[in-house]
Coordinates of C-alpha atoms in Angstrom, one line a residue:
M1 CA 82.7 -89.9 -100.5
R2 CA 84.2 -87.0 -98.6
I3 CA 81.7 -84.5 -97.2
T4 CA 82.9 -81.2 -95.8
R5 CA 81.2 -78.0 -94.7
K6 CA 82.5 -74.6 -95.5
A7 CA 81.2 -71.2 -94.2
V8 CA 82.2 -69.4 -97.4
L9 CA 80.8 -66.1 -96.4
A10 CA 82.3 -65.7 -92.9
S11 CA 84.9 -63.2 -94.0
V12 CA 82.7 -61.0 -96.1
A13 CA 82.4 -57.5 -94.8
T14 CA 79.4 -56.8 -97.0
V15 CA 78.1 -58.6 -100.1
S16 CA 75.7 -56.6 -102.1
V17 CA 76.2 -56.4 -105.8
L18 CA 73.3 -58.5 -107.0
A19 CA 72.4 -60.4 -110.1
L20 CA 69.3 -62.4 -110.7
A21 CA 69.7 -65.9 -109.2
A22 CA 70.2 -69.1 -110.4
C23 CA 94.9 -66.3 -110.4
S24 CA 97.4 -68.4 -111.5
G25 CA 98.4 -71.0 -114.1
S26 CA 96.8 -74.4 -114.3
E27 CA 98.1 -77.5 -112.7
G28 CA 96.2 -79.8 -115.1
D29 CA 97.4 -82.2 -117.7
T30 CA 98.4 -79.6 -120.3
S31 CA 99.7 -79.7 -123.8
T32 CA 103.3 -78.8 -124.4
D33 CA 102.4 -77.3 -127.8
D34 CA 103.3 -73.6 -127.6
D35 CA 100.3 -72.7 -129.6
N36 CA 98.1 -74.3 -127.0
A37 CA 100.0 -73.6 -123.8
G38 CA 98.0 -74.2 -120.7
I39 CA 95.1 -75.9 -122.5
S40 CA 94.4 -79.5 -121.7
T41 CA 93.8 -80.8 -125.3
D42 CA 91.1 -83.3 -125.8
T43 CA 89.6 -82.8 -122.4
A44 CA 86.0 -82.1 -121.7
L45 CA 84.0 -81.1 -118.7
N46 CA 80.2 -81.1 -118.2
I47 CA 78.6 -78.8 -115.6
A48 CA 74.9 -78.7 -114.7
W49 CA 73.2 -75.3 -114.2
N50 CA 69.6 -74.5 -113.4
Q51 CA 68.9 -71.6 -115.9
P52 CA 69.9 -71.1 -119.5
M53 CA 71.9 -68.1 -120.8
S54 CA 69.7 -65.5 -122.4
S55 CA 72.1 -62.7 -123.1
F56 CA 75.8 -62.2 -123.5
N57 CA 75.5 -58.6 -122.4
G58 CA 75.4 -59.1 -118.6
D59 CA 75.8 -55.3 -118.0
S60 CA 72.4 -54.5 -119.5
I61 CA 69.2 -54.4 -117.5
T62 CA 67.8 -57.3 -119.6
G63 CA 71.0 -59.4 -119.3
N64 CA 71.9 -58.9 -115.6
A65 CA 71.6 -62.5 -114.4
T66 CA 74.0 -65.0 -112.9
A67 CA 73.0 -67.5 -115.7
N68 CA 74.5 -65.0 -118.2
N69 CA 77.4 -63.8 -116.2
I70 CA 78.9 -67.2 -115.5
I71 CA 79.4 -67.5 -119.2
T72 CA 80.9 -64.1 -119.7
Y73 CA 83.1 -64.8 -116.7
M74 CA 84.8 -67.7 -118.6
A75 CA 84.6 -66.1 -122.0
N76 CA 85.7 -62.5 -121.4
S77 CA 88.7 -60.8 -119.7
R78 CA 88.4 -58.0 -117.2
F79 CA 90.6 -55.6 -115.4
N80 CA 90.0 -57.3 -112.1
D81 CA 88.4 -60.3 -110.4
Y82 CA 87.9 -61.5 -106.9
N83 CA 90.2 -64.1 -105.5
S84 CA 89.2 -66.8 -103.0
D85 CA 89.5 -64.4 -100.1
L86 CA 87.2 -61.9 -101.9
E87 CA 90.0 -59.5 -102.6
L88 CA 90.2 -57.7 -105.9
V89 CA 93.1 -58.8 -108.0
I90 CA 94.2 -57.0 -111.2
D91 CA 94.6 -59.1 -114.3
E92 CA 97.7 -57.4 -115.7
S93 CA 97.5 -59.5 -118.9
W94 CA 94.4 -57.5 -119.8
G95 CA 95.5 -54.2 -118.3
T96 CA 96.1 -52.1 -115.3
Y97 CA 94.6 -49.1 -113.5
E98 CA 95.8 -46.5 -111.1
V99 CA 94.5 -43.5 -109.3
V100 CA 96.1 -40.5 -110.9
S101 CA 94.3 -37.9 -108.9
E102 CA 92.3 -37.9 -105.6
D103 CA 90.6 -34.5 -106.3
P104 CA 88.9 -35.0 -108.6
L105 CA 89.0 -38.7 -108.4
S106 CA 90.6 -39.8 -111.6
I107 CA 91.4 -43.4 -112.6
K108 CA 93.7 -44.2 -115.6
Y109 CA 93.1 -47.6 -117.3
T110 CA 95.9 -48.9 -119.6
Y111 CA 95.5 -51.9 -121.9
A112 CA 98.2 -54.6 -122.0
D113 CA 99.8 -55.8 -125.2
T114 CA 98.2 -59.2 -124.6
A115 CA 94.7 -57.7 -124.5
K116 CA 93.1 -59.1 -127.6
W117 CA 89.6 -60.1 -128.8
S118 CA 89.3 -63.6 -130.3
D119 CA 89.0 -62.1 -133.9
G120 CA 92.5 -60.7 -133.5
V121 CA 91.5 -57.1 -132.8
A122 CA 93.4 -55.6 -129.8
G123 CA 91.4 -54.6 -126.7
S124 CA 91.5 -50.8 -126.6
P125 CA 90.2 -47.8 -124.6
A126 CA 87.3 -47.6 -127.0
D127 CA 85.9 -50.7 -125.3
L128 CA 85.7 -49.0 -122.0
L129 CA 84.5 -45.7 -123.5
L130 CA 81.6 -47.6 -125.0
E131 CA 80.7 -49.1 -121.6
W132 CA 80.8 -45.6 -120.1
A133 CA 78.5 -44.3 -122.8
A134 CA 76.1 -47.2 -122.3
Q135 CA 76.0 -47.4 -118.5
S136 CA 76.3 -43.7 -117.5
G137 CA 72.8 -42.8 -119.0
K138 CA 74.3 -39.6 -120.3
F139 CA 73.0 -40.0 -123.8
N140 CA 69.6 -41.7 -123.1
N141 CA 66.8 -39.4 -124.3
V142 CA 63.9 -41.9 -124.5
E143 CA 62.6 -44.9 -122.5
P144 CA 60.6 -47.9 -123.7
E145 CA 56.9 -47.8 -122.8
L146 CA 55.2 -51.1 -122.2
D147 CA 51.6 -52.2 -122.6
A148 CA 49.9 -54.8 -120.3
E149 CA 51.4 -57.6 -122.4
G150 CA 54.9 -56.4 -121.8
N151 CA 55.3 -55.2 -125.4
V152 CA 57.0 -51.9 -126.3
V153 CA 54.4 -49.5 -127.6
N154 CA 56.7 -46.6 -128.6
Q155 CA 59.2 -48.6 -130.6
E156 CA 59.5 -45.9 -133.3
A157 CA 60.4 -43.4 -130.7
V158 CA 63.0 -45.7 -129.1
D159 CA 64.5 -46.5 -132.5
A160 CA 64.7 -42.8 -133.4
G161 CA 66.1 -41.8 -130.0
I162 CA 69.0 -43.0 -127.9
Y163 CA 68.3 -45.8 -125.4
F164 CA 71.1 -47.9 -123.8
D165 CA 69.4 -50.7 -121.8
A166 CA 71.5 -49.9 -118.7
A167 CA 71.5 -47.8 -115.5
N168 CA 74.6 -47.6 -113.3
P169 CA 74.5 -44.8 -110.7
A170 CA 78.3 -45.2 -110.2
V171 CA 79.1 -44.7 -113.8
A172 CA 76.7 -41.7 -113.9
L173 CA 79.2 -40.0 -111.6
I174 CA 81.6 -39.8 -114.5
T175 CA 79.9 -36.8 -116.1
E176 CA 82.5 -35.7 -118.6
T177 CA 83.5 -37.8 -121.6
P178 CA 86.6 -39.9 -120.6
E179 CA 89.9 -38.9 -122.4
I180 CA 91.8 -41.4 -124.5
E181 CA 95.5 -41.3 -125.0
D182 CA 97.2 -44.1 -126.9
D183 CA 96.4 -47.3 -125.0
S184 CA 94.9 -45.5 -121.9
I185 CA 91.6 -44.0 -120.9
T186 CA 91.1 -41.8 -117.9
L187 CA 87.8 -41.7 -116.0
V188 CA 87.1 -38.6 -113.9
Y189 CA 84.4 -38.8 -111.2
S190 CA 82.4 -35.7 -110.3
K191 CA 82.7 -36.6 -106.7
P192 CA 84.6 -39.2 -104.6
Y193 CA 83.3 -42.7 -105.0
A194 CA 84.1 -45.5 -102.5
D195 CA 83.7 -48.4 -104.9
W196 CA 85.3 -47.1 -108.1
A197 CA 87.3 -50.3 -108.6
T198 CA 84.1 -52.3 -109.4
A199 CA 82.2 -49.5 -111.2
L200 CA 83.1 -50.2 -114.8
D201 CA 84.9 -53.0 -116.7
N202 CA 85.3 -54.7 -120.0
N203 CA 82.2 -56.0 -121.7
L204 CA 81.3 -55.9 -125.4
P205 CA 83.8 -55.4 -128.3
A206 CA 83.5 -51.8 -129.4
H207 CA 84.8 -52.5 -132.9
I208 CA 82.0 -55.0 -133.5
V209 CA 79.3 -52.8 -132.0
A210 CA 80.5 -50.1 -134.3
Q211 CA 80.7 -52.3 -137.4
R212 CA 77.1 -53.5 -136.8
A213 CA 75.7 -50.1 -135.9
L214 CA 77.5 -47.9 -138.4
G215 CA 78.0 -50.2 -141.4
I216 CA 81.7 -49.8 -141.5
E217 CA 83.6 -53.0 -142.4
D218 CA 87.2 -52.2 -141.3
P219 CA 87.5 -52.7 -137.5
Q220 CA 89.8 -49.8 -136.9
E221 CA 87.7 -47.4 -139.0
A222 CA 84.6 -48.6 -137.2
T223 CA 86.2 -48.1 -133.8
D224 CA 87.4 -44.6 -134.7
A225 CA 83.9 -43.7 -135.8
L226 CA 82.4 -45.0 -132.6
V227 CA 84.9 -42.9 -130.5
K228 CA 84.1 -39.9 -132.6
A229 CA 80.3 -40.4 -132.2
I230 CA 80.7 -40.5 -128.4
Q231 CA 83.0 -37.6 -128.2
D232 CA 80.9 -35.4 -130.6
E233 CA 77.7 -36.6 -128.9
D234 CA 76.3 -37.4 -132.4
P235 CA 72.6 -38.4 -131.8
A236 CA 72.1 -40.2 -135.1
A237 CA 75.2 -42.5 -134.6
L238 CA 74.6 -42.9 -130.9
S239 CA 71.0 -44.1 -131.6
K240 CA 72.3 -46.9 -133.8
I241 CA 75.1 -47.8 -131.4
A242 CA 72.7 -47.9 -128.4
K243 CA 70.3 -50.2 -130.2
V244 CA 73.1 -52.7 -131.2
W245 CA 74.6 -52.6 -127.7
S246 CA 71.2 -53.2 -126.1
D247 CA 69.7 -55.8 -128.4
D248 CA 72.2 -57.7 -130.6
W249 CA 73.8 -59.8 -127.8
N250 CA 70.5 -61.1 -126.5
F251 CA 70.3 -64.7 -127.8
A252 CA 69.1 -68.0 -126.4
S253 CA 70.6 -70.3 -129.0
L254 CA 73.7 -70.1 -131.2
P255 CA 73.5 -67.0 -133.4
D256 CA 74.2 -67.3 -137.2
D257 CA 76.5 -64.3 -137.1
P258 CA 80.0 -65.2 -135.8
Q259 CA 80.6 -61.6 -134.8
L260 CA 78.4 -62.1 -131.8
L261 CA 80.6 -64.9 -130.6
V262 CA 83.8 -62.8 -130.4
T263 CA 85.2 -62.9 -126.9
S264 CA 88.2 -61.5 -125.0
G265 CA 89.1 -64.3 -122.7
P266 CA 90.1 -68.0 -122.6
Y267 CA 86.9 -69.4 -124.1
T268 CA 84.6 -68.9 -127.0
I269 CA 81.0 -70.1 -127.5
T270 CA 80.9 -72.8 -130.1
E271 CA 77.6 -74.6 -129.5
F272 CA 74.3 -73.4 -127.9
K273 CA 71.2 -75.5 -128.1
E274 CA 68.2 -73.5 -126.7
E275 CA 67.1 -74.7 -123.2
Q276 CA 69.6 -77.7 -123.4
Y277 CA 73.3 -76.9 -123.3
L278 CA 76.0 -74.4 -124.2
T279 CA 79.6 -75.3 -125.0
L280 CA 82.7 -73.2 -124.5
T281 CA 85.8 -74.1 -126.4
A282 CA 89.3 -73.0 -125.4
N283 CA 90.6 -70.1 -127.5
P284 CA 94.1 -71.1 -128.7
D285 CA 94.9 -67.4 -129.5
Y286 CA 94.3 -66.2 -126.0
E287 CA 97.5 -64.6 -124.6
G288 CA 96.4 -63.8 -121.1
D289 CA 97.3 -65.4 -117.8
K290 CA 94.0 -67.3 -117.1
K291 CA 94.6 -70.2 -119.5
A292 CA 91.8 -72.7 -120.0
V293 CA 92.5 -76.1 -118.4
F294 CA 89.7 -78.0 -120.2
D295 CA 89.5 -77.9 -124.0
K296 CA 85.7 -77.9 -123.8
V297 CA 83.3 -77.0 -121.0
T298 CA 79.7 -77.7 -121.6
I299 CA 77.0 -76.2 -119.4
R300 CA 73.9 -78.5 -119.4
Y301 CA 70.7 -76.8 -118.3
N302 CA 68.5 -78.7 -115.8
G303 CA 66.3 -76.8 -113.3
D304 CA 65.5 -79.9 -111.4
P305 CA 67.9 -80.4 -108.4
M306 CA 67.3 -84.2 -108.3
G307 CA 67.7 -84.3 -112.0
Q308 CA 71.1 -82.8 -111.6
V309 CA 72.0 -85.4 -109.0
Q310 CA 70.9 -88.2 -111.3
A311 CA 72.9 -86.7 -114.2
L312 CA 76.0 -86.6 -112.0
Q313 CA 75.5 -90.2 -110.9
N314 CA 75.0 -91.3 -114.5
G315 CA 78.2 -89.5 -115.7
E316 CA 76.2 -87.0 -117.9
V317 CA 77.7 -84.1 -115.9
D318 CA 80.8 -83.8 -113.7
L319 CA 80.1 -80.8 -111.5
I320 CA 76.8 -79.6 -109.9
S321 CA 75.7 -77.0 -107.4
P322 CA 71.9 -77.6 -107.3
Q323 CA 69.5 -75.9 -105.0
S324 CA 70.0 -77.6 -101.7
T325 CA 67.3 -79.7 -100.2
A326 CA 67.3 -82.5 -97.7
D327 CA 66.5 -85.0 -100.5
V328 CA 69.3 -83.7 -102.6
L329 CA 71.8 -84.0 -99.8
T330 CA 70.6 -87.5 -98.9
A331 CA 70.9 -88.6 -102.5
L332 CA 74.4 -87.3 -102.9
E333 CA 75.5 -88.9 -99.6
A334 CA 74.5 -92.2 -101.0
I335 CA 77.0 -91.9 -104.0
D336 CA 80.4 -93.1 -102.9
T337 CA 82.4 -91.8 -105.8
L338 CA 81.7 -88.1 -105.3
E339 CA 83.3 -85.2 -103.5
V340 CA 80.5 -83.3 -101.7
E341 CA 80.7 -80.0 -99.9
T342 CA 78.0 -78.0 -98.1
N343 CA 78.2 -74.3 -97.5
V344 CA 76.4 -71.0 -97.2
E345 CA 75.9 -69.2 -100.5
G346 CA 75.9 -65.5 -101.4
T347 CA 72.2 -65.7 -102.5
Y348 CA 69.3 -64.6 -100.3
E349 CA 65.7 -65.3 -100.7
H350 CA 63.1 -62.6 -100.5
V351 CA 59.7 -61.3 -101.6
D352 CA 59.3 -58.0 -103.4
M353 CA 56.0 -56.3 -104.5
Q354 CA 55.0 -54.4 -107.5
Q355 CA 54.0 -50.8 -106.7
A356 CA 53.4 -49.5 -110.2
N357 CA 51.6 -52.1 -112.3
G358 CA 48.0 -51.4 -111.6
G359 CA 47.8 -54.3 -109.1
P360 CA 46.7 -54.6 -105.5
F361 CA 49.9 -53.0 -104.1
D362 CA 49.9 -50.0 -106.5
P363 CA 48.5 -46.6 -105.2
A364 CA 46.9 -46.1 -108.7
T365 CA 44.5 -49.0 -107.9
Y366 CA 43.1 -46.9 -105.0
G367 CA 42.8 -43.6 -106.8
G368 CA 46.4 -42.6 -106.0
D369 CA 46.0 -43.2 -102.3
A370 CA 49.6 -44.2 -101.4
E371 CA 48.8 -44.9 -97.7
K372 CA 46.0 -47.3 -98.6
A373 CA 48.3 -49.2 -101.0
K374 CA 51.0 -49.4 -98.4
K375 CA 48.6 -50.8 -95.8
V376 CA 47.6 -53.6 -98.2
R377 CA 51.3 -54.3 -98.8
Q378 CA 51.9 -54.4 -95.0
A379 CA 48.9 -56.7 -94.6
F380 CA 50.4 -59.2 -97.1
L381 CA 53.8 -59.1 -95.5
K382 CA 52.3 -59.9 -92.1
T383 CA 51.1 -63.2 -93.5
I384 CA 54.5 -64.4 -94.8
P385 CA 55.7 -67.2 -92.4
R386 CA 59.4 -66.5 -92.7
E387 CA 60.3 -68.6 -89.6
R388 CA 58.3 -71.6 -90.8
I389 CA 60.0 -71.5 -94.2
V390 CA 63.4 -71.5 -92.6
T391 CA 62.5 -74.2 -90.1
D392 CA 60.8 -76.5 -92.7
L393 CA 63.0 -76.0 -95.8
V394 CA 66.4 -74.7 -94.7
S395 CA 67.2 -75.9 -91.2
P396 CA 67.5 -79.6 -92.3
L397 CA 70.4 -78.5 -94.5
N398 CA 71.9 -75.9 -92.2
P399 CA 71.1 -76.4 -88.5
D400 CA 72.4 -72.9 -87.9
A401 CA 70.1 -71.3 -90.4
E402 CA 68.1 -68.2 -89.3
V403 CA 65.7 -65.7 -90.8
R404 CA 67.7 -63.0 -92.6
N405 CA 66.7 -59.6 -91.4
S406 CA 68.7 -57.3 -93.6
Y407 CA 68.2 -56.2 -97.3
T408 CA 71.9 -55.5 -97.8
Q409 CA 74.0 -57.5 -95.3
V410 CA 74.8 -61.2 -95.0
P411 CA 74.2 -62.7 -91.6
G412 CA 77.4 -62.8 -89.7
S413 CA 79.0 -59.9 -91.5
P414 CA 80.3 -56.9 -89.4
M415 CA 77.3 -54.6 -90.2
Y416 CA 74.6 -57.2 -90.1
D417 CA 73.5 -57.0 -86.4
G418 CA 73.5 -53.2 -86.2
I419 CA 71.6 -52.7 -89.5
A420 CA 69.1 -55.5 -88.7
E421 CA 68.4 -53.8 -85.3
M422 CA 68.0 -50.4 -87.0
N423 CA 65.7 -51.4 -89.8
G424 CA 62.8 -52.8 -87.7
Q425 CA 62.0 -55.7 -90.0
Q426 CA 62.0 -58.3 -87.3
E427 CA 59.6 -56.2 -85.2
A428 CA 57.3 -55.6 -88.1
Y429 CA 57.3 -59.1 -89.7
G430 CA 59.1 -61.4 -87.3
E431 CA 56.0 -63.4 -86.6
V432 CA 52.9 -64.1 -88.7
D433 CA 50.1 -61.8 -87.7
I434 CA 46.9 -62.8 -89.4
D435 CA 44.7 -60.7 -87.1
G436 CA 46.9 -57.7 -87.8
A437 CA 46.7 -58.3 -91.6
K438 CA 42.9 -58.6 -91.4
A439 CA 42.6 -55.4 -89.4
L440 CA 44.7 -53.5 -92.0
L441 CA 42.5 -54.8 -94.9
A442 CA 39.4 -53.9 -93.0
E443 CA 40.7 -50.5 -92.2
V444 CA 41.2 -49.7 -95.9
G445 CA 38.1 -51.5 -97.0
V446 CA 39.8 -54.2 -99.0
P447 CA 38.6 -57.5 -97.5
A448 CA 39.8 -59.8 -100.3
V449 CA 42.8 -59.5 -102.5
Q450 CA 44.3 -61.6 -105.3
V451 CA 48.1 -61.6 -105.5
R452 CA 49.8 -63.0 -108.5
M453 CA 53.2 -64.4 -107.4
L454 CA 56.1 -64.8 -109.7
F455 CA 58.5 -67.7 -108.9
D456 CA 60.4 -70.4 -110.8
P457 CA 57.8 -73.2 -111.2
N458 CA 60.6 -75.8 -111.8
N459 CA 62.3 -75.0 -108.6
T460 CA 61.1 -77.4 -105.9
R461 CA 62.0 -75.2 -102.9
R462 CA 60.3 -72.2 -104.5
V463 CA 57.2 -74.2 -105.1
N464 CA 57.2 -75.4 -101.5
Q465 CA 57.6 -71.8 -100.3
F466 CA 54.8 -70.6 -102.5
E467 CA 52.5 -73.2 -101.0
I468 CA 53.4 -72.2 -97.5
I469 CA 52.9 -68.5 -98.3
K470 CA 49.6 -69.2 -100.1
G471 CA 48.2 -71.2 -97.2
S472 CA 49.1 -68.6 -94.6
A473 CA 48.0 -65.6 -96.7
A474 CA 44.6 -67.2 -97.3
E475 CA 43.8 -67.0 -93.6
A476 CA 43.8 -63.2 -93.9
G477 CA 41.9 -63.0 -97.2
F478 CA 44.6 -63.1 -99.8
D479 CA 44.2 -65.4 -102.7
V480 CA 47.8 -66.0 -103.8
V481 CA 48.1 -67.6 -107.3
P482 CA 51.0 -68.3 -109.7
Y483 CA 51.5 -65.6 -112.2
T484 CA 50.9 -66.2 -115.9
V485 CA 54.2 -67.1 -117.5
Q486 CA 55.0 -64.9 -120.6
T487 CA 58.6 -65.9 -121.5
D488 CA 60.4 -67.3 -118.5
W489 CA 60.3 -66.2 -114.9
G490 CA 63.7 -64.5 -115.0
T491 CA 62.9 -62.4 -118.1
D492 CA 59.4 -61.7 -116.9
L493 CA 60.7 -60.3 -113.7
S494 CA 61.8 -57.2 -115.5
N495 CA 59.9 -57.3 -118.8
A496 CA 56.4 -58.5 -117.8
T497 CA 55.7 -56.6 -114.6
S498 CA 52.0 -56.2 -115.3
F499 CA 51.6 -60.0 -114.9
Y500 CA 52.7 -60.4 -111.3
D501 CA 52.2 -58.5 -108.0
A502 CA 54.8 -60.2 -105.8
A503 CA 58.1 -61.9 -106.7
L504 CA 59.7 -64.7 -104.8
F505 CA 63.3 -65.3 -105.9
G506 CA 66.9 -64.9 -104.9
W507 CA 69.5 -62.2 -105.5
Q508 CA 73.0 -63.6 -106.1
S509 CA 75.8 -61.4 -104.7
T510 CA 78.5 -60.7 -107.2
S511 CA 80.7 -58.2 -105.3
T512 CA 81.6 -56.9 -101.9
A513 CA 81.1 -53.2 -102.9
V514 CA 79.2 -51.3 -100.1
T515 CA 77.4 -49.1 -102.6
E516 CA 75.8 -51.8 -104.7
P517 CA 72.4 -52.0 -103.0
D518 CA 71.9 -48.7 -104.9
A519 CA 71.0 -50.8 -108.0
N520 CA 68.0 -52.4 -106.2
F521 CA 66.4 -49.5 -104.3
R522 CA 67.1 -46.2 -106.0
T523 CA 64.4 -44.7 -108.2
G524 CA 64.6 -46.2 -111.7
A525 CA 67.8 -48.2 -110.9
T526 CA 68.8 -51.4 -112.8
N527 CA 67.3 -54.0 -110.4
N528 CA 64.3 -51.9 -109.2
Y529 CA 61.6 -53.6 -111.3
Y530 CA 58.8 -52.5 -109.0
G531 CA 58.3 -48.7 -109.4
Y532 CA 59.6 -48.2 -105.9
S533 CA 60.7 -44.6 -105.3
N534 CA 61.6 -42.7 -102.2
P535 CA 63.6 -39.4 -102.6
E536 CA 65.1 -39.9 -99.1
V537 CA 66.5 -43.3 -100.1
D538 CA 68.0 -41.8 -103.2
A539 CA 69.6 -39.0 -101.2
L540 CA 71.0 -41.6 -98.7
F541 CA 72.6 -43.5 -101.6
D542 CA 74.1 -40.2 -102.9
E543 CA 75.7 -39.8 -99.5
L544 CA 76.9 -43.4 -99.4
Q545 CA 78.7 -43.0 -102.7
T546 CA 81.3 -40.7 -101.1
E547 CA 81.4 -42.2 -97.6
T548 CA 84.5 -44.3 -96.7
D549 CA 84.0 -44.5 -92.9
A550 CA 82.6 -47.9 -92.0
A551 CA 80.5 -46.6 -89.1
E552 CA 78.9 -44.0 -91.3
Q553 CA 78.3 -46.6 -94.0
E554 CA 76.5 -48.7 -91.5
R555 CA 74.4 -45.7 -90.4
I556 CA 73.4 -44.8 -93.9
L557 CA 72.5 -48.4 -94.9
G558 CA 70.5 -48.7 -91.6
D559 CA 68.5 -45.6 -92.6
V560 CA 68.0 -47.0 -96.1
E561 CA 66.6 -50.3 -94.7
K562 CA 64.4 -48.5 -92.2
H563 CA 62.8 -46.7 -95.1
L564 CA 62.3 -50.0 -96.9
V565 CA 60.5 -51.5 -93.9
D566 CA 58.4 -48.4 -93.4
D567 CA 57.5 -48.3 -97.1
A568 CA 56.6 -52.0 -97.1
F569 CA 58.9 -52.7 -99.9
G570 CA 59.2 -56.4 -99.2
V571 CA 60.8 -58.9 -96.8
T572 CA 64.0 -60.9 -96.8
I573 CA 63.7 -64.6 -95.8
F574 CA 66.9 -66.6 -95.6
Q575 CA 70.5 -67.0 -96.9
H576 CA 70.7 -70.0 -99.3
P577 CA 72.3 -73.2 -98.1
G578 CA 74.5 -74.6 -100.7
I579 CA 75.8 -78.0 -102.0
T580 CA 78.6 -78.6 -104.4
A581 CA 79.3 -82.1 -105.8
Y582 CA 81.7 -83.3 -108.4
N583 CA 83.4 -86.3 -109.9
P584 CA 87.1 -86.2 -108.8
E585 CA 88.1 -88.4 -111.6
K586 CA 87.1 -85.6 -114.0
I587 CA 87.9 -82.4 -112.2
G588 CA 89.9 -81.2 -109.2
N589 CA 90.6 -78.0 -107.3
V590 CA 87.0 -76.8 -107.4
Q591 CA 86.9 -73.7 -105.3
K592 CA 83.3 -72.5 -105.0
L593 CA 83.1 -68.8 -104.2
G594 CA 80.5 -67.4 -101.8
I595 CA 79.5 -64.9 -104.5
A596 CA 79.0 -65.2 -108.2
P597 CA 80.4 -66.9 -110.2
T598 CA 80.2 -69.6 -107.5
I599 CA 81.4 -73.0 -108.8
F600 CA 82.9 -71.4 -111.9
Y601 CA 85.4 -69.4 -109.9
G602 CA 89.0 -70.0 -110.7
F603 CA 88.4 -72.2 -113.8
W604 CA 92.0 -71.5 -114.8
E605 CA 93.1 -73.3 -111.6
W606 CA 91.0 -76.4 -112.1
T607 CA 92.8 -79.7 -112.7
A608 CA 91.8 -82.2 -115.3
G609 CA 91.5 -85.8 -114.0
D610 CA 92.4 -88.9 -115.8
A611 CA 88.8 -89.4 -116.9
A612 CA 88.5 -86.0 -118.4
S613 CA 89.8 -87.0 -121.9
E614 CA 87.1 -87.0 -124.5

């Protein structure tokens, strides 16, 4: 067994697009059949992953999770992707884009002749127009209202109105309806935007959304009707389109309708057994540059890290990247036939708190007294033993591990030290302060508080962290208990907010865009599940959107983080240590990326080993 260590984040300037956690031809044994060029026929690969897919619409609020986006990464094409150096590379076999004007900022996207959905329909500007309509928020005129059980109580109003389950501040800067001309679409921003290249990309097939929403059978007629509905701002049609876009691609097992399985990339979904596995099969009609190496790739779901190790040893899976623990590393080191690599991942652990759910951290609980609620939050944060968590659970895997003190920056990145110094998190919560926590609770007259904490109960390290936090917080009068599971922890994070008061989980970075923390901390943004709202933070993100000077970007993000600390939003804990292990007889050229899609990165460059044949 060869064990190597890689610091995969060392060159990242900033990594901050976040999803819920958990460029060349193939060198594999490929068929010479022209109809299957680049596909290793009769080869199969099994990969273990910790969380099942729940939505094929990763650009929705509900579907924004790494477990979903690793599937769409392999199944759909995009205008660009990151390479191994975290540089954006255009996929010209899907299309190209160019800046056609700096003032106003105007980007023209042009679809390639090889851009095609798996049902044979060409990729078109309508696909990007639909994503603009969905993510800009321009047409939304109603919001779901939830009861204490997480159920929508105004469903009739939502059905009658227009609600796209998305919120993208960057796309909201494109205020005018994009213009379509032949195979091109031009997006015009209302003001300069630093990260326009990652703001919008291919997602769902517009023709199928239109067919399902508008009841039109012919794909071209349906597409034309969708384009007209958006251009005319037709409320009746947009209401139907929004509902289909938001709901129809949310599935946790193989849907009966094959329309929902249409993809634009090298793979299609052919099997999906709920909570067990999902199989991707190479699309023989794919004409792009990222040809599939393996005929079949099956993702087998197992949330137990040691269970993944056992499955790898038994030959049930061929590639794993389980949550790293000392026991996992020791077990892998004992298996002679594996390739094993340790690294630092693009995921960071943190605790956030609900501020609008009627719980102990919500001002409404104290008659609207925001200062009182903030002091209760501060008291709780003072009890979280961040240093002990790192020492006990992370340092055995990464001797250089340290407490992460930035909400937006990876330790070691250029802006990290400056922003961590500016935000004051280390000063406020660097050491456990039980006496300080007790004093704050006494000051506001709340001597005992129950905190329902959301975390993955199947994740060993999270369970260990919970127990450490619970024991420490109890010394100050907090009774920390596991939240009541409604669906699963990932879905409940956004959809069952009344059932938990604090959340312990990881954000998986998916991009290096400097503006992307916007989605976590802006009022009402995609990843802001907690009711947090600070107009000054919103204004700072407005400023950041147009700022291209690195020093000014650092100043702005430092100010944002200072507000987060002052408002007792939550605390960051550590950057995840990582382990990747695989069977070299089955797969080669595994290139784990420091950001999502991690081990799935560069699947078109994998090599199929001699043992990969089915």
